[in-house]
Coordinates of C-alpha atoms in Angstrom, one line a residue:
X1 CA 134.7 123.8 -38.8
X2 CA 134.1 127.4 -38.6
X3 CA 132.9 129.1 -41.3
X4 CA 131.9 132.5 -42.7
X5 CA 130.0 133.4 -45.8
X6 CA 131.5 136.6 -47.6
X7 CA 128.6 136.7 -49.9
X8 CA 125.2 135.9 -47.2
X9 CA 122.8 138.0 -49.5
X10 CA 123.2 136.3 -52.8
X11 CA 124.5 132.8 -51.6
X12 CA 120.4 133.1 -50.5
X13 CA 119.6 134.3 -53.7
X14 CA 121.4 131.8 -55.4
X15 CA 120.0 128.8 -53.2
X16 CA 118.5 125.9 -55.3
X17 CA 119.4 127.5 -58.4
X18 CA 119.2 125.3 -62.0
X19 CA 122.0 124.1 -64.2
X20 CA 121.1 126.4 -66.3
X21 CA 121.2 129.4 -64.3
X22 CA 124.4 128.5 -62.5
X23 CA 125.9 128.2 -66.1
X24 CA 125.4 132.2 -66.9
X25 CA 126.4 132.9 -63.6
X26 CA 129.6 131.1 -63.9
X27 CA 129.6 132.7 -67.8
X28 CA 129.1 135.6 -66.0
X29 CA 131.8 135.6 -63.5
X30 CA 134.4 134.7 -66.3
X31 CA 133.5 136.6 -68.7
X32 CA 134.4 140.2 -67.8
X33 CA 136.6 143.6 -68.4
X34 CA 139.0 141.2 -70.3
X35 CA 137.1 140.7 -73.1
X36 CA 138.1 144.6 -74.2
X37 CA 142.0 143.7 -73.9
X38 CA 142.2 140.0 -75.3
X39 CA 142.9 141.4 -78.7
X40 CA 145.6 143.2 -77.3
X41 CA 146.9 140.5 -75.2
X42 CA 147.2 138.9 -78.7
X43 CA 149.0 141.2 -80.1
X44 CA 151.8 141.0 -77.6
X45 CA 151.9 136.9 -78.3
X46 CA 151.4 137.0 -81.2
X47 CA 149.3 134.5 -83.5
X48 CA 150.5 131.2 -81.8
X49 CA 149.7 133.1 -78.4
X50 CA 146.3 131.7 -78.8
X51 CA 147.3 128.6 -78.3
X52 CA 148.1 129.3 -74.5
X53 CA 144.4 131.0 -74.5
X54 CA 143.2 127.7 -74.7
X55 CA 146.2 126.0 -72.7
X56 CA 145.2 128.8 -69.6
X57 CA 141.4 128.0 -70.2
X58 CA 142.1 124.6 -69.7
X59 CA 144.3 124.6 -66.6
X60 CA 142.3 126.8 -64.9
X61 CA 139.1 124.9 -65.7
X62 CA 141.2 121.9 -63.6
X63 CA 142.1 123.7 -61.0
X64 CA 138.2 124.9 -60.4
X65 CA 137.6 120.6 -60.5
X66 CA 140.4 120.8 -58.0
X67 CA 138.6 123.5 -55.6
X68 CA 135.3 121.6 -56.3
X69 CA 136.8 118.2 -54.8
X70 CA 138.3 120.5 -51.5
X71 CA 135.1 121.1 -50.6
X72 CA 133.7 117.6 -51.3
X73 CA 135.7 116.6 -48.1
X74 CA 134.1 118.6 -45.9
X75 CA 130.1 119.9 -46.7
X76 CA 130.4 122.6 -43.7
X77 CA 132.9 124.7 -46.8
X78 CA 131.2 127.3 -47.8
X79 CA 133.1 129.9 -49.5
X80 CA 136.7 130.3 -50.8
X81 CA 138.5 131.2 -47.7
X82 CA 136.9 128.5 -46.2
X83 CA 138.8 126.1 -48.7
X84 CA 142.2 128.0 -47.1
X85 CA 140.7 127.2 -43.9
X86 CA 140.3 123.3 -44.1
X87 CA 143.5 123.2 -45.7
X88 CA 145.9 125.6 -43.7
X89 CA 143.8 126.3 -40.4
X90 CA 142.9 129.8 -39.5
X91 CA 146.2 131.6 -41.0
X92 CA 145.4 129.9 -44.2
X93 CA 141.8 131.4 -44.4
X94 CA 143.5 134.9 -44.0
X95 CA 145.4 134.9 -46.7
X96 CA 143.5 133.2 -49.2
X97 CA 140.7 136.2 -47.6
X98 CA 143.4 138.4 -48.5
X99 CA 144.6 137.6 -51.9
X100 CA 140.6 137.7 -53.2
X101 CA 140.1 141.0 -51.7
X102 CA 143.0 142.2 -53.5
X103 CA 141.9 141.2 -57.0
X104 CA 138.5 141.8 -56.2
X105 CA 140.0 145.9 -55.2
X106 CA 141.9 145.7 -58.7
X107 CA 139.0 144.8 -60.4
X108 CA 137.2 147.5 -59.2
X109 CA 140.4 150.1 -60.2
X110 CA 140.2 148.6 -63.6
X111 CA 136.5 149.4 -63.8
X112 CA 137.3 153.8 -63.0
X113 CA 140.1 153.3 -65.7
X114 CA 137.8 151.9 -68.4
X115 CA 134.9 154.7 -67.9
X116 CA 137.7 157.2 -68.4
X117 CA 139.3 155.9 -70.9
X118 CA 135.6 155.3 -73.2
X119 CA 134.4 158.0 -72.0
X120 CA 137.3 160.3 -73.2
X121 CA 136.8 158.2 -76.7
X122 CA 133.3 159.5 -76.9
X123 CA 133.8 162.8 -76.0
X124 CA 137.5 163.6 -77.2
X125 CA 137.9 167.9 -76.4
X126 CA 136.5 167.6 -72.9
X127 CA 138.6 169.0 -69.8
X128 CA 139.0 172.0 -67.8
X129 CA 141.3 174.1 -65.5
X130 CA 141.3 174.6 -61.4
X131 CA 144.1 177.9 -61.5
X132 CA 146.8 176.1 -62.6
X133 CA 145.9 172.4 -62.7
X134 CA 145.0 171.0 -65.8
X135 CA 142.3 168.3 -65.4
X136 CA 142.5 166.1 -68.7
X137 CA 138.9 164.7 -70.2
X138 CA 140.5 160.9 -68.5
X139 CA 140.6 162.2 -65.7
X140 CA 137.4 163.8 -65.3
X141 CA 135.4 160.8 -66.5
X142 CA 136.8 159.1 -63.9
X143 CA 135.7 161.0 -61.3
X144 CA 132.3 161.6 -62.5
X145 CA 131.8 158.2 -63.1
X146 CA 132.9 157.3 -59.3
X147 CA 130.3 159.9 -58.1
X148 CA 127.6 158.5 -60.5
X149 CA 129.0 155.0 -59.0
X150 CA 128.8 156.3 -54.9
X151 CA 125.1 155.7 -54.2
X152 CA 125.4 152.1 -55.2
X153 CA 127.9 151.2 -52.7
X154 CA 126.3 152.1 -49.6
X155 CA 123.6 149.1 -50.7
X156 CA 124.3 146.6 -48.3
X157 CA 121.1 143.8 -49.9
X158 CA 122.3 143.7 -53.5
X159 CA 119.5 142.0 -54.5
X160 CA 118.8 143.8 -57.8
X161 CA 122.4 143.6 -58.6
X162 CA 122.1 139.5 -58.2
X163 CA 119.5 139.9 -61.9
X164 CA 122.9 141.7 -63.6
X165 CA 124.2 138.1 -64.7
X166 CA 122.3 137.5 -67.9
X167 CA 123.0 141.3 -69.0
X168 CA 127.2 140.6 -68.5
X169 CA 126.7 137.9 -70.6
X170 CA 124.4 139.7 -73.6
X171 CA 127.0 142.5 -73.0
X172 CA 129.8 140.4 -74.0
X173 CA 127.8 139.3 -76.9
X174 CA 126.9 142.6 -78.3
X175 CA 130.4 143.4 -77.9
X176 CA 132.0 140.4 -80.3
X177 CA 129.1 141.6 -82.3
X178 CA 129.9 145.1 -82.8
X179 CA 133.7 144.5 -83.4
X180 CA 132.8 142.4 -86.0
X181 CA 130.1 144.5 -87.6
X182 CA 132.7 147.1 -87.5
X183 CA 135.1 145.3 -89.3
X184 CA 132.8 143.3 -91.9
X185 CA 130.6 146.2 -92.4
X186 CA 131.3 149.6 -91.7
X187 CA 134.7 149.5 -93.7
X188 CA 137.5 148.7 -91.6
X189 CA 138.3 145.4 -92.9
X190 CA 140.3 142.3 -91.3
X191 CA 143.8 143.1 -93.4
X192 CA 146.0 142.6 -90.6
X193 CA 148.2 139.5 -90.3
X194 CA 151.4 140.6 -88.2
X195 CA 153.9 138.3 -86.5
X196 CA 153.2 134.6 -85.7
X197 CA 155.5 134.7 -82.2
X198 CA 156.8 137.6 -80.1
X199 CA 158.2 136.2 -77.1
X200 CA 159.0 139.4 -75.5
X201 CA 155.5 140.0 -75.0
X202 CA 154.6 136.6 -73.2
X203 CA 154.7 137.3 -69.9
X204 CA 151.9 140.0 -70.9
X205 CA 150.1 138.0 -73.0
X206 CA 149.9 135.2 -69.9
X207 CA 149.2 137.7 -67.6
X208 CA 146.1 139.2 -69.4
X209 CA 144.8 135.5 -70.6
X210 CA 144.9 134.9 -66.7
X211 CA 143.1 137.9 -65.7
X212 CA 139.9 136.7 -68.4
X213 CA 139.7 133.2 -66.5
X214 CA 140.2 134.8 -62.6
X215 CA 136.3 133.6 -61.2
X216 CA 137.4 131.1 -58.8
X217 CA 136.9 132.9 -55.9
X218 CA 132.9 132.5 -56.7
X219 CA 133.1 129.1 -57.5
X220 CA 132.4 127.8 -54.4
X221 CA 129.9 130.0 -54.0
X222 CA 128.3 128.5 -57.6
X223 CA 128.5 125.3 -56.2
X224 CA 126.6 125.5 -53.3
X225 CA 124.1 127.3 -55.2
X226 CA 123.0 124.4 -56.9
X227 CA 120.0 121.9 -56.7
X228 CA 122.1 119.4 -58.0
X229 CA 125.6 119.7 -56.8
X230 CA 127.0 116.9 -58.5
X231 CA 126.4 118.8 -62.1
X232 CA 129.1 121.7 -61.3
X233 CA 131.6 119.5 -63.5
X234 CA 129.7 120.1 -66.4
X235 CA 129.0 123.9 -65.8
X236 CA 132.6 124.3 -64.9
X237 CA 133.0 122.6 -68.8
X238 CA 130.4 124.7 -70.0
X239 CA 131.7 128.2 -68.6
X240 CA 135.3 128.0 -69.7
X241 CA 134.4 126.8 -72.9
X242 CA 131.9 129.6 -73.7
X243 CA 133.8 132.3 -72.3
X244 CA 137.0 130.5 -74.4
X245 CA 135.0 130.8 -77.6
X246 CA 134.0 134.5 -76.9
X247 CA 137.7 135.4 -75.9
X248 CA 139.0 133.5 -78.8
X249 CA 136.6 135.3 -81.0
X250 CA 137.3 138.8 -79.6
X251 CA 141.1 138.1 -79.8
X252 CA 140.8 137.3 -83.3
X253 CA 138.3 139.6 -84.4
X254 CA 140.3 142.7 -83.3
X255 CA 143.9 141.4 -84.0
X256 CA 142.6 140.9 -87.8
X257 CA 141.5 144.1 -87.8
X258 CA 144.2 146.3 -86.1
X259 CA 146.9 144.5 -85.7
X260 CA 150.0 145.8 -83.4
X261 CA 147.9 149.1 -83.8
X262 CA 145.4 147.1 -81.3
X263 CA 145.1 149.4 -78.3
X264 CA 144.5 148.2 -74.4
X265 CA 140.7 148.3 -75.0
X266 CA 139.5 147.7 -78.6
X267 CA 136.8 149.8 -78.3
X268 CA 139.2 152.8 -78.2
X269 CA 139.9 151.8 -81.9
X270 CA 136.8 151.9 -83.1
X271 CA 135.8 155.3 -85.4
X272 CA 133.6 157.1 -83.6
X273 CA 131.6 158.0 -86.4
X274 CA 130.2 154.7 -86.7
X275 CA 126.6 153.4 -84.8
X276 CA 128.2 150.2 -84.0
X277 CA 130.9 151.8 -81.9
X278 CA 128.5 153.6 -80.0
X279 CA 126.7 150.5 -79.2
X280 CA 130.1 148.8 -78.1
X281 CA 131.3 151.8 -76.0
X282 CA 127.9 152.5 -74.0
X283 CA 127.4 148.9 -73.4
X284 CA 131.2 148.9 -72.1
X285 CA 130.2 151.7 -69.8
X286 CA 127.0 150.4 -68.6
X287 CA 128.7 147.1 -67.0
X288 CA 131.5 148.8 -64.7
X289 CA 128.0 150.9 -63.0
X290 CA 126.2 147.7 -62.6
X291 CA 129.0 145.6 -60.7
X292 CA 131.1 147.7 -58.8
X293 CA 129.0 148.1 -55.8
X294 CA 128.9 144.1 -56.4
X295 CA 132.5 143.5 -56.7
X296 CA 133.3 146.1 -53.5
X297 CA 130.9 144.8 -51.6
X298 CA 132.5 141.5 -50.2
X299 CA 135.6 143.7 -49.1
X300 CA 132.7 145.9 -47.1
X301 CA 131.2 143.2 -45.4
X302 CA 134.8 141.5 -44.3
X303 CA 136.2 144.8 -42.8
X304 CA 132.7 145.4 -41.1
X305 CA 132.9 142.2 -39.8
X306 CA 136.3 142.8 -38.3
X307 CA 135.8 145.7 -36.6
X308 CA 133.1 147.2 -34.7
X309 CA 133.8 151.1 -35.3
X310 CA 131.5 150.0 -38.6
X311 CA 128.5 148.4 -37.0
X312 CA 126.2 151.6 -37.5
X313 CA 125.1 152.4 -41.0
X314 CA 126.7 155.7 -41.0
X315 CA 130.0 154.6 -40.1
X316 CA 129.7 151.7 -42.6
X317 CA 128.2 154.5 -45.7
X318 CA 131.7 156.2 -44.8
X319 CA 133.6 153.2 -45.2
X320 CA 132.5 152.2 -48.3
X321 CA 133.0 155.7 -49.3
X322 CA 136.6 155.7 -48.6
X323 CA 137.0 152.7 -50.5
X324 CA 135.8 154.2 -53.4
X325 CA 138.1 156.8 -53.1
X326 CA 141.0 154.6 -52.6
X327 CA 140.3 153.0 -56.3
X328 CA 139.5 156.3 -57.4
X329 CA 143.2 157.6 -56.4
X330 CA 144.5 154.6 -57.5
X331 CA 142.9 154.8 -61.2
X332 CA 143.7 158.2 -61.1
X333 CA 147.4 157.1 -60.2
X334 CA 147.8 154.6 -62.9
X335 CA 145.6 154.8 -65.4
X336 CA 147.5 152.3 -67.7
X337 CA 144.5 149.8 -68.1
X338 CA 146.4 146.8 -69.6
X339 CA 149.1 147.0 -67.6
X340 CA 146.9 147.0 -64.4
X341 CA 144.8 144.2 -65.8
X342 CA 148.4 142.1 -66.5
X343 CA 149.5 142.9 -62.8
X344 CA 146.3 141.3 -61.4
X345 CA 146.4 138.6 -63.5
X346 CA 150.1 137.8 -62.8
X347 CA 150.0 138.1 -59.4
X348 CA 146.7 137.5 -58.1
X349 CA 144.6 135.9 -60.4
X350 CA 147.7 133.4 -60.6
X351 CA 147.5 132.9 -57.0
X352 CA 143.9 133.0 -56.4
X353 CA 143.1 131.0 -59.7
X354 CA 146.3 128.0 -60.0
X355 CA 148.5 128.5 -56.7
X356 CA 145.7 128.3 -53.9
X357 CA 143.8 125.2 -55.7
X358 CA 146.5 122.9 -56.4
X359 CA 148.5 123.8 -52.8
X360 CA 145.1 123.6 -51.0
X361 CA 143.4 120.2 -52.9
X362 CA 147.2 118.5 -52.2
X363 CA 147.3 119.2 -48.4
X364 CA 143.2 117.9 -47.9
X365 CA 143.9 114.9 -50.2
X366 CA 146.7 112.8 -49.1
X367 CA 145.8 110.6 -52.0
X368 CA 146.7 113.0 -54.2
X369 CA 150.5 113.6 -52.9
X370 CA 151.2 109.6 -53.9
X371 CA 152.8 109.6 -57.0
X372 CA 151.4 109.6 -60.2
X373 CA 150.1 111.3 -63.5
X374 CA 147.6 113.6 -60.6
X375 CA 150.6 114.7 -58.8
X376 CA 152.7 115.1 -62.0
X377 CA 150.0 117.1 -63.7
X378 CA 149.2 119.5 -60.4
X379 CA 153.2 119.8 -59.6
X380 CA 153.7 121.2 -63.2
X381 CA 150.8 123.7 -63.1
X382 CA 152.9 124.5 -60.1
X383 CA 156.0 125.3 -62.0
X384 CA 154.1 126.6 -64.7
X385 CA 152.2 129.1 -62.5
X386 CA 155.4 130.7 -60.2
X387 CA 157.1 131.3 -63.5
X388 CA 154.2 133.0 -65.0
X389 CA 153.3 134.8 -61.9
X390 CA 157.1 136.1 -61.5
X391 CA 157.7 137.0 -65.0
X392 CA 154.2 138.8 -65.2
X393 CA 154.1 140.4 -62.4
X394 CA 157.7 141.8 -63.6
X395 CA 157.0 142.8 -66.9
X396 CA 153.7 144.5 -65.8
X397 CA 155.7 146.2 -62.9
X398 CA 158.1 147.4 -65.6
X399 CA 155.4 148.6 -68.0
X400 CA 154.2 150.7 -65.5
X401 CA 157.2 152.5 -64.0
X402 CA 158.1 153.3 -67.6
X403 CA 154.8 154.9 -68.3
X404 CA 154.7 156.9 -64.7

C-alpha cells in the first residue's frame, strides 16, 4: 500500500510516546474552540439537549474504535486518508484528504472570528475610517490578529508548536474555571433555568455538540504514536470522557448563568470589569495564535506536495500566505461564529467524524457486513448521521443567509 504522512514532523515527534502523553494529546485534539459555544449550543436544545452531549460523545468515541480496527488490518496505515485509501483505493483517499482539509480550513476561519470577536469585548470603542469605509473594532482585530498570526505559518518544522498540547488542555481548564468563578463569586449568580426542550434548535444544538468531538482525523496519527498500541482503547475512553466532563461542565455552568441570553462565545458575556474575565478572554486569545500555523499546516504540505510551482521556500512562504488570506476574507465574510462552527460540525465533522468510519471499517471488514447487533448498531449511526448532517447543515445554512 502506498502511503503518505500528512503530519511527517510531529508523527516523529510523537514516536514512542506514553499512555499518558497520548491521553493530553487526544484531550487536546478534542477539546478545542467548542468549549466557548457549548453553553450556547445548550441553549438552543435546551436542558434535555445534554443528553445527546453525551449520546454524540459516545458515538463518536465508537466510531474512533471503528477507525482504530481499519488500520489493524493493514500496519502499512498511517494516517487518515490512508484509512480511505485501504478502503476505497486511490479515489477514496482523495476525498477523505478532502473532507479533513476542509474542516481543518474552517477551523482555522473560526479561530480569526473568535480574536475579533474577544478582542472587540476587550476593547469595545475601537475602529476607524479609510474615506468612506467604516472599519468596525471586529473587523480590525481580525486583521491584526492574522498579521500577528503570518510569521507562524511560513514554519514548515513545527516543533515548538508539538509542546502546545498540555497548554490547550490547562486552557480549557482555566476557562471552566473562570466561568464559574464568575458566576459563584463575582456576582452573577446561576438563576437561570429556561426551557427543558426546544426542538427548533436541534439541528444546531447537534451540529455544535459534533464540532466539540471532530479529532478523528489525528487519531490515527495518536495511534501510531504510541509505545503500546494496543492501549489506544483506553485513551480513546479516557479523551472523550474528559473532554465530556469539561463540555458538560461548560454547558452547564454558562446556561445556569445566562440562560437564552447565552451568546455564541460565553466569554462575550462576561462583565468586563471583572479579573476573571480577563483571565478567560486572554487565555481564549492566546490558543487561536498558538495553533493556527498547526492546524494550516497539513493543508500546506498536501498542496506542496501536489504541485511543484511550491518546491522553493519562497513560493511556498506565498502560499501559505494566501491561505491565510483566504480564512481571513472568509472570517471577514461571515463572522457569525456559531453558525460557522454548526456548518462544520454538520457537514464535515459529521462526515469526517461518523460517515467515513462506519462506511470505511464495513467495506475492510466483511465480517462486519454479516448481520447482527455490529451492523445494526453501525447502520443506525448511519441514519442517525445523514439526518443530522442534512438538517444541520440546513439550519446553519439558513442562519447565516439571514444574518448576511
Amino acid at each position: 500500500m502506498e502511503t503518505q504522512s500528512q503530519l511527517p514532523s510531529t508523527q516523529l515527534q510523537l514516536k514512542g510516546t506514553t499512555f499518558l502523553r497520548t491521553c493530553i494529546n487526544g484531550i487536546n485534539a478534542l477539546s478545542g474552540v467548542g468549549i466557548l459555544s457549548i453553553p450556547f449550543a445548550l441553549s438552543q436544545g435546551g436542558w434535555l439537549s445534554l443528553i445527546l452531549l453525551s449520546l454524540v460523545a459516545a458515538v463518536c468515541w465508537y466510531t474512533g474504535l471503528l477507525l482504530k480496527r481499519c488500520m489493524d488490518a493493514n500496519p502499512s496505515v498511517r494516517t487518515y486518508p490512508d484509512i480511505g485509501w485501504l478502503a476505497f483505493g486511490f479515489k477514496g483517499k482523495i476525498m477523505v484528504s478532502i473532507f479533513v482539509y476542509m474542516e481543518l480550513y474552517l477551523v482555522a476561519v473560526e479561530f480569526l472570528i473568535l480574536e475579533g470577536d474577544n478582542l472587540q469585548k476587550l476593547f469595545p470603542s475601537s475602529g476607524f475610517k479609510v474615506g468612506s469605509v467604516s472599519v468596525e473594532g471586529k473587523q480590525m482585530y481580525m486583521v491584526l490578529a492574522a498579521v500577528f498570526i503570518l510569521p507562524t505559518t511560513w514554519l514548515k518544522s513545527l516543533g515548538l508548536l508539538a509542546y502546545v498540547s498540555f497548554g490547550g488542555v490547562l486552557a480549557s481548564v482555566v476557562l471552566v474555571l473562570c466561568v464559574a468563578w464568575v458566576g459563584a463569586v463575582d456576582g452573577v449568580g446561576f438563576n437561570q433555568r429556561d426551557e427543558l426542550l426546544k426542538l427548533q434548535g436541534l439541528p444546531t444544538t447537534l451540529s455544535l455538540f459534533l464540532f466539540c468531538y471532530c479529532g478523528h482525523a489525528v487519531f490515527p496519527m495518536l495511534s501510531n504514536s504510541m509505545n503500546n498500541k494496543t492501549q489506544f482503547p483506553k485513551v480513546l475512553m479516557v479523551c472523550f470522557v474528559t473532554s465530556t466532563m469539561s463540555y458538560g461542565s461548560m454547558a452547564i455552568l454558562g446556561y445556569l448563568m445566562y440562560g437564552d441570553n447565552i451568546k455564541s462565545q460565553v466569554t462575550l458575556n462576561l462583565p468586563t470589569d471583572k479579573t476573571s474575565t480577563k483571565v478567560a478572554i486572554y487565555t481564549t486569545l492566546i490558543n487561536p495564535i498558538t495553533k493556527y500555523a498547526a492546524i494550516i499546516n497539513p493543508i500546506a504540505i498536501a498542496i506542496e506536495e501536489a504541485s511543484r510551482l511550491f518546491a522553493t521556500r519562497s513560493m511556498a512562504i506565498l502560499m501559505r500566505t494566501l491561505l491565510l488570506f483566504t480564512t481571513l476574507i472568509l472570517a471577514l465574510s461571515i463572522p457569525f461564529f456559531a453558525y460557522v462552527m454548526a456548518f462544520t460540525g454538520a457537514f464535515l465533522s459529521v462526515t469526517n467524524g461518523i460517515l467515513i468510519p462506519c462506511l470505511c471499517y464495513l467495506k475492510i471488514n466483511k465480517s462486519a457486513r454479516k448481520f447482527g447487533w455490529e451492523l445494526v448498531v453501525i447502520v443506525g449511526i448511519l441514519v442517525m448521521g445523514f439526518s443530522v448532517g442534512i438538517l444541520g447543515t440546513c439550519s446553519s445554512i439558513k442562519e447565516i443567509v439571514k444574518r448576511l
